[in-house]
mmCIF file of C-alpha atoms in Angstrom:
data_model
loop_
_atom_site.group_PDB
_atom_site.id
_atom_site.type_symbol
_atom_site.label_atom_id
_atom_site.label_comp_id
_atom_site.label_asym_id
_atom_site.label_seq_id
_atom_site.Cartn_x
_atom_site.Cartn_y
_atom_site.Cartn_z
ATOM 1 C CA MET A 1 46.801 79.862 149.996
ATOM 2 C CA ASP A 2 46.631 83.823 150.061
ATOM 3 C CA ASP A 3 46.995 85.287 153.560
ATOM 4 C CA PRO A 4 43.973 87.160 154.595
ATOM 5 C CA GLN A 5 46.169 89.844 156.533
ATOM 6 C CA VAL A 6 47.899 90.934 153.358
ATOM 7 C CA LYS A 7 45.023 92.755 151.621
ATOM 8 C CA PRO A 8 44.448 95.147 154.593
ATOM 9 C CA VAL A 9 48.038 95.978 154.692
ATOM 10 C CA VAL A 10 47.916 96.723 151.022
ATOM 11 C CA VAL A 11 44.955 98.909 151.452
ATOM 12 C CA LEU A 12 46.447 100.896 154.180
ATOM 13 C CA ALA A 13 49.812 101.408 152.135
ATOM 14 C CA GLY A 14 47.533 102.664 149.198
ATOM 15 C CA GLN A 15 45.665 105.267 151.560
ATOM 16 C CA GLY A 16 48.958 106.223 152.862
ATOM 17 C CA ALA A 17 50.020 107.133 149.273
ATOM 18 C CA VAL A 18 46.928 109.025 148.573
ATOM 19 C CA ILE A 19 47.337 110.853 151.810
ATOM 20 C CA ASP A 20 51.029 111.818 150.982
ATOM 21 C CA ALA A 21 50.047 112.764 147.491
ATOM 22 C CA ALA A 22 47.215 115.048 148.755
ATOM 23 C CA LEU A 23 49.661 116.624 151.526
ATOM 24 C CA ARG A 24 52.122 117.441 148.638
ATOM 25 C CA ILE A 25 49.531 118.735 146.282
ATOM 26 C CA ALA A 26 48.158 121.017 149.138
ATOM 27 C CA LEU A 27 51.676 122.201 150.065
ATOM 28 C CA VAL A 28 52.310 123.120 146.412
ATOM 29 C CA THR A 29 49.064 124.914 146.020
ATOM 30 C CA LEU A 30 49.610 126.846 149.204
ATOM 31 C CA LEU A 31 53.274 127.756 148.014
ATOM 32 C CA VAL A 32 51.791 128.911 144.435
ATOM 33 C CA VAL A 33 49.066 130.916 146.161
ATOM 34 C CA ALA A 34 51.397 132.569 148.425
ATOM 35 C CA CYS A 35 53.933 133.542 145.721
ATOM 36 C CA TYR A 36 51.119 134.804 143.378
ATOM 37 C CA LYS A 37 49.768 137.221 146.211
ATOM 38 C CA ILE A 38 53.158 138.556 146.616
ATOM 39 C CA LEU A 39 53.840 139.051 142.701
ATOM 40 C CA GLN A 40 50.439 140.229 141.903
ATOM 41 C CA PRO A 41 51.149 144.008 142.507
ATOM 42 C CA PHE A 42 54.113 143.597 139.932
ATOM 43 C CA THR A 43 52.363 141.482 137.554
ATOM 44 C CA GLY A 44 51.748 144.213 134.926
ATOM 45 C CA ILE A 45 54.960 145.762 135.100
ATOM 46 C CA LEU A 46 56.862 142.283 134.940
ATOM 47 C CA LEU A 47 54.815 141.335 131.686
ATOM 48 C CA TRP A 48 55.540 144.848 130.334
ATOM 49 C CA SER A 49 59.467 144.302 131.071
ATOM 50 C CA LEU A 50 59.267 140.840 129.531
ATOM 51 C CA VAL A 51 57.769 142.131 126.300
ATOM 52 C CA LEU A 52 60.279 144.868 125.999
ATOM 53 C CA ALA A 53 63.147 142.560 126.877
ATOM 54 C CA VAL A 54 62.164 140.062 124.017
ATOM 55 C CA ILE A 55 61.671 143.017 121.643
ATOM 56 C CA ILE A 56 65.063 144.515 122.170
ATOM 57 C CA TYR A 57 67.182 141.291 122.989
ATOM 58 C CA PRO A 58 68.560 140.926 119.322
ATOM 59 C CA LEU A 59 69.620 144.429 119.686
ATOM 60 C CA HIS A 60 71.443 143.675 122.723
ATOM 61 C CA VAL A 61 73.183 140.649 121.342
ATOM 62 C CA ARG A 62 74.682 142.838 118.410
ATOM 63 C CA LEU A 63 76.058 145.405 120.883
ATOM 64 C CA THR A 64 77.216 143.005 123.457
ATOM 65 C CA ALA A 65 79.886 141.973 120.873
ATOM 66 C CA ARG A 66 81.391 145.456 120.911
ATOM 67 C CA LEU A 67 80.445 147.022 124.332
ATOM 68 C CA GLY A 68 80.240 143.945 126.420
ATOM 69 C CA ASN A 69 76.976 142.624 128.300
ATOM 70 C CA ARG A 70 76.578 145.115 131.189
ATOM 71 C CA MET A 71 77.321 148.221 129.109
ATOM 72 C CA SER A 72 75.161 147.066 126.322
ATOM 73 C CA ALA A 73 72.160 146.701 128.790
ATOM 74 C CA VAL A 74 72.826 150.113 130.457
ATOM 75 C CA LEU A 75 73.008 151.763 127.005
ATOM 76 C CA ILE A 76 69.833 150.161 125.748
ATOM 77 C CA GLY A 77 67.878 151.299 128.990
ATOM 78 C CA VAL A 78 69.169 154.975 128.876
ATOM 79 C CA VAL A 79 68.434 155.371 125.269
ATOM 80 C CA SER A 80 65.073 153.692 125.379
ATOM 81 C CA ALA A 81 64.072 155.819 128.195
ATOM 82 C CA ALA A 82 65.207 158.995 126.274
ATOM 83 C CA PHE A 83 63.398 158.160 123.054
ATOM 84 C CA LEU A 84 60.191 156.451 124.545
ATOM 85 C CA LEU A 85 59.370 158.103 127.892
ATOM 86 C CA VAL A 86 60.054 161.599 127.017
ATOM 87 C CA PRO A 87 57.450 162.152 124.358
ATOM 88 C CA VAL A 88 55.061 159.769 126.130
ATOM 89 C CA GLY A 89 55.575 161.597 129.346
ATOM 90 C CA ILE A 90 54.812 165.009 127.608
ATOM 91 C CA ALA A 91 51.745 163.460 126.112
ATOM 92 C CA ALA A 92 50.609 162.248 129.598
ATOM 93 C CA THR A 93 51.281 165.395 131.339
ATOM 94 C CA SER A 94 49.382 167.559 128.751
ATOM 95 C CA LEU A 95 46.464 164.993 129.207
ATOM 96 C CA SER A 96 46.663 165.008 132.967
ATOM 97 C CA GLN A 97 46.556 168.887 133.129
ATOM 98 C CA SER A 98 43.828 169.086 130.717
ATOM 99 C CA LEU A 99 41.539 166.707 132.647
ATOM 100 C CA TYR A 100 42.590 168.066 136.002
ATOM 101 C CA GLY A 101 41.464 171.686 134.709
ATOM 102 C CA LEU A 102 38.430 170.365 133.578
ATOM 103 C CA VAL A 103 37.760 168.381 136.849
ATOM 104 C CA THR A 104 38.590 171.442 138.928
ATOM 105 C CA GLY A 105 36.183 173.423 136.823
ATOM 106 C CA MET A 106 33.496 171.313 136.880
ATOM 107 C CA SER A 107 33.874 171.175 140.868
ATOM 108 C CA HIS A 108 33.915 174.687 141.526
ATOM 109 C CA GLU A 109 31.470 175.735 138.559
ATOM 110 C CA THR A 110 34.297 177.858 136.924
ATOM 111 C CA ILE A 111 34.190 176.344 133.564
ATOM 112 C CA LEU A 112 34.511 179.040 130.783
ATOM 113 C CA LEU A 113 34.022 177.837 127.259
ATOM 114 C CA PRO A 114 36.788 179.350 124.805
ATOM 115 C CA PRO A 115 35.327 181.059 121.781
ATOM 116 C CA LEU A 116 34.800 179.202 118.693
ATOM 117 C CA PRO A 117 37.503 179.684 115.985
ATOM 118 C CA PRO A 118 36.476 181.961 113.330
ATOM 119 C CA GLY A 119 34.747 180.485 110.294
ATOM 120 C CA VAL A 120 33.062 177.440 112.350
ATOM 121 C CA GLU A 121 29.488 178.857 111.421
ATOM 122 C CA LYS A 122 30.618 178.355 107.712
ATOM 123 C CA LEU A 123 31.039 174.489 108.164
ATOM 124 C CA PRO A 124 28.202 172.688 106.037
ATOM 125 C CA LEU A 125 25.413 171.236 108.015
ATOM 126 C CA ILE A 126 26.844 171.290 111.512
ATOM 127 C CA GLY A 127 28.162 174.808 111.682
ATOM 128 C CA PRO A 128 25.004 176.841 112.551
ATOM 129 C CA ARG A 129 24.107 174.283 115.136
ATOM 130 C CA LEU A 130 27.350 173.954 116.644
ATOM 131 C CA VAL A 131 27.793 177.705 117.120
ATOM 132 C CA ARG A 132 23.985 178.126 118.654
ATOM 133 C CA GLY A 133 24.548 175.354 120.858
ATOM 134 C CA TRP A 134 27.932 176.458 121.894
ATOM 135 C CA LEU A 135 26.813 180.043 122.691
ATOM 136 C CA SER A 136 23.774 178.856 124.650
ATOM 137 C CA ILE A 137 26.110 176.959 127.032
ATOM 138 C CA SER A 138 28.626 179.601 127.443
ATOM 139 C CA ASN A 139 25.985 182.187 128.096
ATOM 140 C CA ASN A 140 24.107 179.956 130.638
ATOM 141 C CA MET A 141 26.886 178.197 132.201
ATOM 142 C CA PRO A 142 25.733 178.172 135.773
ATOM 143 C CA ASP A 143 22.283 176.936 134.756
ATOM 144 C CA PHE A 144 23.984 174.148 132.701
ATOM 145 C CA LEU A 145 25.949 173.009 135.287
ATOM 146 C CA ALA A 146 23.054 172.845 137.912
ATOM 147 C CA ASN A 147 20.764 171.031 135.376
ATOM 148 C CA ASN A 148 23.510 168.414 134.842
ATOM 149 C CA ALA A 149 25.073 168.451 138.168
ATOM 150 C CA VAL A 150 24.710 164.523 138.835
ATOM 151 C CA GLU A 151 26.078 163.617 135.380
ATOM 152 C CA LEU A 152 29.038 166.006 135.523
ATOM 153 C CA ARG A 153 29.918 165.093 139.126
ATOM 154 C CA GLU A 154 30.142 161.449 137.947
ATOM 155 C CA ALA A 155 32.283 162.300 134.800
ATOM 156 C CA ALA A 156 34.508 164.543 137.049
ATOM 157 C CA VAL A 157 35.143 161.531 139.358
ATOM 158 C CA TRP A 158 36.191 159.242 136.583
ATOM 159 C CA LEU A 159 38.124 161.923 134.756
ATOM 160 C CA GLY A 160 40.048 162.597 137.975
ATOM 161 C CA GLY A 161 40.858 158.897 138.493
ATOM 162 C CA PHE A 162 41.841 158.400 134.986
ATOM 163 C CA ALA A 163 44.183 161.520 135.095
ATOM 164 C CA GLY A 164 45.717 160.463 138.398
ATOM 165 C CA GLY A 165 46.387 156.929 136.968
ATOM 166 C CA LEU A 166 48.517 158.488 133.941
ATOM 167 C CA ALA A 167 51.086 159.513 136.415
ATOM 168 C CA GLY A 168 51.358 155.834 137.747
ATOM 169 C CA ASP A 169 51.432 154.497 133.914
ATOM 170 C CA ALA A 170 54.410 156.805 133.332
ATOM 171 C CA LEU A 171 56.290 155.552 136.194
ATOM 172 C CA SER A 172 55.357 151.992 135.152
ATOM 173 C CA PHE A 173 56.986 152.746 131.668
ATOM 174 C CA VAL A 174 60.170 153.880 133.542
ATOM 175 C CA GLY A 175 60.147 150.617 135.789
ATOM 176 C CA GLY A 176 59.436 148.512 132.758
ATOM 177 C CA LEU A 177 62.533 149.821 130.832
ATOM 178 C CA VAL A 178 65.000 149.455 133.741
ATOM 179 C CA VAL A 179 63.558 145.750 134.575
ATOM 180 C CA ALA A 180 63.836 145.172 130.875
ATOM 181 C CA ALA A 181 67.309 146.109 130.731
ATOM 182 C CA ILE A 182 68.215 143.990 133.653
ATOM 183 C CA MET A 183 66.503 140.914 131.998
ATOM 184 C CA VAL A 184 68.301 141.193 128.642
ATOM 185 C CA ALA A 185 71.613 141.255 130.773
ATOM 186 C CA HIS A 186 70.688 137.874 132.112
ATOM 187 C CA ALA A 187 68.795 136.663 128.791
ATOM 188 C CA PRO A 188 70.625 133.186 128.543
ATOM 189 C CA ALA A 189 69.553 132.001 131.793
ATOM 190 C CA GLY A 190 66.071 133.148 131.308
ATOM 191 C CA ILE A 191 66.059 131.479 127.827
ATOM 192 C CA ARG A 192 67.203 128.405 129.505
ATOM 193 C CA VAL A 193 64.649 128.498 132.156
ATOM 194 C CA SER A 194 61.718 129.033 129.378
ATOM 195 C CA HIS A 195 63.064 126.112 127.377
ATOM 196 C CA ASP A 196 63.238 123.859 130.398
ATOM 197 C CA VAL A 197 59.492 124.899 131.371
ATOM 198 C CA PHE A 198 58.200 124.192 127.836
ATOM 199 C CA ALA A 199 60.203 121.063 127.568
ATOM 200 C CA ARG A 200 58.732 119.813 130.917
ATOM 201 C CA VAL A 201 54.951 120.737 129.991
ATOM 202 C CA THR A 202 55.407 119.232 126.332
ATOM 203 C CA SER A 203 57.501 116.215 127.391
ATOM 204 C CA SER A 204 59.818 117.074 124.470
ATOM 205 C CA ASP A 205 62.826 119.044 124.100
ATOM 206 C CA ASP A 206 62.286 119.611 120.478
ATOM 207 C CA ARG A 207 58.879 121.060 121.027
ATOM 208 C CA GLY A 208 59.930 123.087 123.921
ATOM 209 C CA ALA A 209 62.502 124.644 121.956
ATOM 210 C CA ARG A 210 60.105 125.346 119.167
ATOM 211 C CA LEU A 211 57.399 126.804 121.532
ATOM 212 C CA VAL A 212 60.083 129.296 123.117
ATOM 213 C CA THR A 213 61.139 130.412 119.624
ATOM 214 C CA LEU A 214 57.425 130.757 118.457
ATOM 215 C CA THR A 215 56.713 132.914 121.425
ATOM 216 C CA ALA A 216 59.758 135.305 121.000
ATOM 217 C CA LYS A 217 58.635 135.655 117.398
ATOM 218 C CA THR A 218 55.123 136.318 118.255
ATOM 219 C CA ILE A 219 56.115 139.045 120.799
ATOM 220 C CA ARG A 220 58.520 140.834 118.443
ATOM 221 C CA GLY A 221 55.994 140.509 115.647
ATOM 222 C CA VAL A 222 52.920 141.882 117.538
ATOM 223 C CA GLY A 223 55.077 144.391 119.638
ATOM 224 C CA GLN A 224 57.226 145.785 116.631
ATOM 225 C CA GLY A 225 54.558 145.512 113.805
ATOM 226 C CA VAL A 226 51.483 146.541 115.592
ATOM 227 C CA VAL A 227 52.172 148.294 118.734
ATOM 228 C CA GLY A 228 55.368 149.713 117.549
ATOM 229 C CA VAL A 229 54.121 151.067 114.330
ATOM 230 C CA ALA A 230 51.075 152.638 116.114
ATOM 231 C CA VAL A 231 53.347 154.372 118.631
ATOM 232 C CA ILE A 232 55.871 155.818 116.392
ATOM 233 C CA GLN A 233 53.030 156.976 114.081
ATOM 234 C CA ALA A 234 51.218 158.558 116.923
ATOM 235 C CA LEU A 235 54.374 160.288 118.302
ATOM 236 C CA LEU A 236 55.245 161.816 115.029
ATOM 237 C CA ILE A 237 51.678 163.058 114.487
ATOM 238 C CA GLY A 238 51.599 164.304 118.067
ATOM 239 C CA ILE A 239 54.678 166.333 117.496
ATOM 240 C CA GLY A 240 52.893 168.251 114.701
ATOM 241 C CA LEU A 241 49.677 168.845 117.089
ATOM 242 C CA PHE A 242 51.814 170.204 119.723
ATOM 243 C CA ALA A 243 53.688 172.342 117.168
ATOM 244 C CA MET A 244 50.554 173.879 115.945
ATOM 245 C CA GLY A 245 49.023 174.393 119.516
ATOM 246 C CA ILE A 246 46.055 172.128 118.950
ATOM 247 C CA PRO A 247 43.743 171.927 122.082
ATOM 248 C CA PHE A 248 44.066 168.430 123.964
ATOM 249 C CA ALA A 249 47.115 167.309 121.885
ATOM 250 C CA GLY A 250 48.058 164.961 124.559
ATOM 251 C CA ALA A 251 44.494 163.156 124.407
ATOM 252 C CA LEU A 252 44.651 163.166 120.685
ATOM 253 C CA THR A 253 48.070 161.360 120.607
ATOM 254 C CA LEU A 254 46.756 158.735 122.900
ATOM 255 C CA ILE A 255 43.887 158.318 120.820
ATOM 256 C CA LEU A 256 46.003 158.031 117.777
ATOM 257 C CA ILE A 257 47.980 155.263 119.463
ATOM 258 C CA LEU A 258 44.834 153.596 120.476
ATOM 259 C CA ILE A 259 43.065 153.632 116.852
ATOM 260 C CA GLY A 260 46.682 152.548 115.423
ATOM 261 C CA VAL A 261 46.890 149.495 117.448
ATOM 262 C CA VAL A 262 43.411 148.484 116.263
ATOM 263 C CA GLN A 263 44.555 149.219 112.986
ATOM 264 C CA LEU A 264 42.078 151.883 112.117
ATOM 265 C CA PRO A 265 43.247 155.050 109.845
ATOM 266 C CA ALA A 266 44.765 157.909 111.435
ATOM 267 C CA LEU A 267 42.809 160.102 109.370
ATOM 268 C CA ILE A 268 39.916 160.067 112.030
ATOM 269 C CA VAL A 269 42.024 162.310 114.190
ATOM 270 C CA THR A 270 44.147 164.095 111.597
ATOM 271 C CA LEU A 271 41.322 165.118 109.331
ATOM 272 C CA PRO A 272 39.356 167.112 111.975
ATOM 273 C CA ALA A 273 42.951 168.573 113.207
ATOM 274 C CA MET A 274 43.756 169.850 109.540
ATOM 275 C CA ILE A 275 40.321 171.478 109.233
ATOM 276 C CA TYR A 276 40.933 173.061 112.595
ATOM 277 C CA VAL A 277 44.318 174.381 111.633
ATOM 278 C CA PHE A 278 43.152 175.870 108.203
ATOM 279 C CA TYR A 279 40.503 177.728 110.227
ATOM 280 C CA THR A 280 42.493 179.186 112.837
ATOM 281 C CA SER A 281 46.072 179.645 111.389
ATOM 282 C CA GLN A 282 47.576 181.156 108.213
ATOM 283 C CA THR A 283 47.520 179.583 104.934
ATOM 284 C CA THR A 284 51.281 178.637 104.857
ATOM 285 C CA PRO A 285 51.775 177.048 108.368
ATOM 286 C CA ALA A 286 48.394 175.097 107.669
ATOM 287 C CA VAL A 287 49.485 173.842 104.138
ATOM 288 C CA ILE A 288 52.964 172.871 105.777
ATOM 289 C CA PHE A 289 50.956 170.993 108.640
ATOM 290 C CA ALA A 290 48.700 169.252 106.093
ATOM 291 C CA VAL A 291 51.613 168.089 103.969
ATOM 292 C CA TYR A 292 53.403 166.882 107.157
ATOM 293 C CA ILE A 293 50.351 165.097 108.564
ATOM 294 C CA THR A 294 49.632 163.508 105.242
ATOM 295 C CA ILE A 295 53.184 162.119 104.677
ATOM 296 C CA VAL A 296 53.240 160.756 108.450
ATOM 297 C CA GLY A 297 49.835 159.397 108.040
ATOM 298 C CA PHE A 298 50.851 157.036 105.436
ATOM 299 C CA SER A 299 54.230 156.111 106.990
ATOM 300 C CA ASP A 300 52.611 152.956 108.551
ATOM 301 C CA SER A 301 52.330 151.264 105.023
ATOM 302 C CA MET A 302 56.216 151.554 104.945
ATOM 303 C CA LEU A 303 56.859 150.666 108.524
ATOM 304 C CA LYS A 304 54.687 147.651 108.909
ATOM 305 C CA PRO A 305 56.268 145.448 105.866
ATOM 306 C CA LEU A 306 59.679 146.090 107.706
ATOM 307 C CA LEU A 307 58.574 145.322 111.260
ATOM 308 C CA LEU A 308 55.410 143.071 111.030
ATOM 309 C CA GLY A 309 57.181 140.880 108.601
ATOM 310 C CA ARG A 310 59.535 139.463 111.251
ATOM 311 C CA GLY A 311 56.597 138.228 113.132
ATOM 312 C CA LEU A 312 53.512 135.817 113.021
ATOM 313 C CA GLU A 313 50.090 136.711 111.744
ATOM 314 C CA VAL A 314 47.808 137.271 114.633
ATOM 315 C CA PRO A 315 43.930 137.644 113.926
ATOM 316 C CA MET A 316 42.899 141.439 113.987
ATOM 317 C CA PRO A 317 40.084 140.486 116.398
ATOM 318 C CA ILE A 318 42.596 139.014 118.952
ATOM 319 C CA ILE A 319 44.397 142.430 118.732
ATOM 320 C CA LEU A 320 41.374 144.474 119.045
ATOM 321 C CA ILE A 321 40.433 142.396 122.360
ATOM 322 C CA GLY A 322 43.847 142.542 123.499
ATOM 323 C CA VAL A 323 43.802 146.272 123.332
ATOM 324 C CA ILE A 324 40.469 146.692 124.848
ATOM 325 C CA GLY A 325 40.993 144.257 127.607
ATOM 326 C CA GLY A 326 44.627 145.193 128.497
ATOM 327 C CA MET A 327 43.750 149.025 128.848
ATOM 328 C CA ILE A 328 40.666 148.028 131.165
ATOM 329 C CA ALA A 329 42.865 145.851 133.121
ATOM 330 C CA ASP A 330 46.246 147.888 133.373
ATOM 331 C CA GLY A 331 45.445 151.328 131.950
ATOM 332 C CA LEU A 332 48.070 152.825 129.532
ATOM 333 C CA VAL A 333 50.462 149.927 130.050
ATOM 334 C CA GLY A 334 47.794 147.447 129.224
ATOM 335 C CA LEU A 335 47.203 149.080 125.903
ATOM 336 C CA PHE A 336 50.656 147.899 124.934
ATOM 337 C CA ILE A 337 50.891 144.629 126.550
ATOM 338 C CA GLY A 338 47.313 143.523 125.997
ATOM 339 C CA PRO A 339 47.401 142.565 122.379
ATOM 340 C CA VAL A 340 51.090 140.959 122.840
ATOM 341 C CA ILE A 341 49.983 138.749 125.807
ATOM 342 C CA LEU A 342 46.797 137.578 123.974
ATOM 343 C CA GLY A 343 48.486 137.117 120.836
ATOM 344 C CA VAL A 344 51.110 134.902 122.418
ATOM 345 C CA GLY A 345 48.358 133.090 123.930
ATOM 346 C CA TYR A 346 46.379 132.570 120.594
ATOM 347 C CA VAL A 347 49.591 131.353 118.942
ATOM 348 C CA LEU A 348 50.500 128.775 121.748
ATOM 349 C CA PHE A 349 47.048 127.523 121.652
ATOM 350 C CA MET A 350 47.026 126.964 118.053
ATOM 351 C CA GLU A 351 50.280 125.326 118.220
ATOM 352 C CA TRP A 352 48.953 123.050 120.998
ATOM 353 C CA LEU A 353 46.071 122.065 118.722
ATOM 354 C CA ARG A 354 48.492 120.761 115.909
ATOM 355 C CA PRO A 355 49.142 116.911 116.397
ATOM 356 C CA ARG A 356 52.271 115.848 117.792
ATOM 357 C CA PRO A 357 54.979 114.050 115.320
ATOM 358 C CA GLU A 358 55.142 110.374 115.610
ATOM 359 C CA PRO A 359 58.209 109.278 117.035
ATOM 360 C CA SER A 360 60.721 107.501 114.697
ATOM 361 C CA THR A 361 60.767 103.595 114.394
ATOM 362 C CA GLY A 362 63.024 102.245 117.070
ATOM 363 C CA ALA A 363 63.068 105.518 119.109
ATOM 364 C CA LEU A 364 61.691 105.440 122.572
ATOM 365 C CA ALA A 365 58.690 107.718 122.977
ATOM 366 C CA PRO A 366 58.880 110.497 125.624
#
């Protein structure tokens, strides 16, 4: 016969196991939350550094054979800073100065509109209206500022915050490159950890290795083929804008990066710039500028097959959402890491939806 005292002992043992499991989950949750709070201020720069590290890792592997692991990482960090941060810093500084000057002028009511370039009144449809409106505001600037004080104050606050954030974004670029150089120097350990994590999640070494490879290819594909091409093209066009002294050249360069990432034609910015140069400069410099801008504007058709072909296809809506969401969340740095991170998430999600291969006959299922 069954002993009646056995069941209560079994029940108590089961309750003890549940309590132990609950305590373990609570402790793990507490540890995860504490680690997240500590790492939260560095999330943006860590993601940006990780993206850069994955993109430049193949170059690091080639240089390591000749220079060694440490010297290769140092060289990559220094050269990347020189070729990337200098033009980005110039564009960000120019935009910050323009915005600060505009904010200061609105705050002290000392804004003076510059005269319009000669020949603007000859523009079809909008020329005469633009001249009349410009002269009306310029001749009655105090009244215009007084009638629109609330709207201008709100705009000044937003522009001031945006301009101040550009300095922090430039520092994030510097820090991201430094951390990325450190990451590539310790890349083998990072690859092993990534493989172990994916293998643990999927309960399969083969599937874990495939996800690691898939993630790296997606980061390089989106980072080089979409963001990289947009940055290269925008910086080349920006050189021409600064050389011709076009107002707000820094802001236009940033806009070119944005429209390049979302796969819009650079003609949206370059065509008005060419019209402005033809109306304000002599014929020879204007023609040279137009030829240069046209050639650079079509450079993406040559760069994309070289860089985008190395990665995987990601739908354009995913890229667009990543650009907008990343820029809202992390400013200028988010503009670059947003589409990459969202593209990786999309590719991994689609890979997760695929059915797992059936284990072979006689093999043990994981």
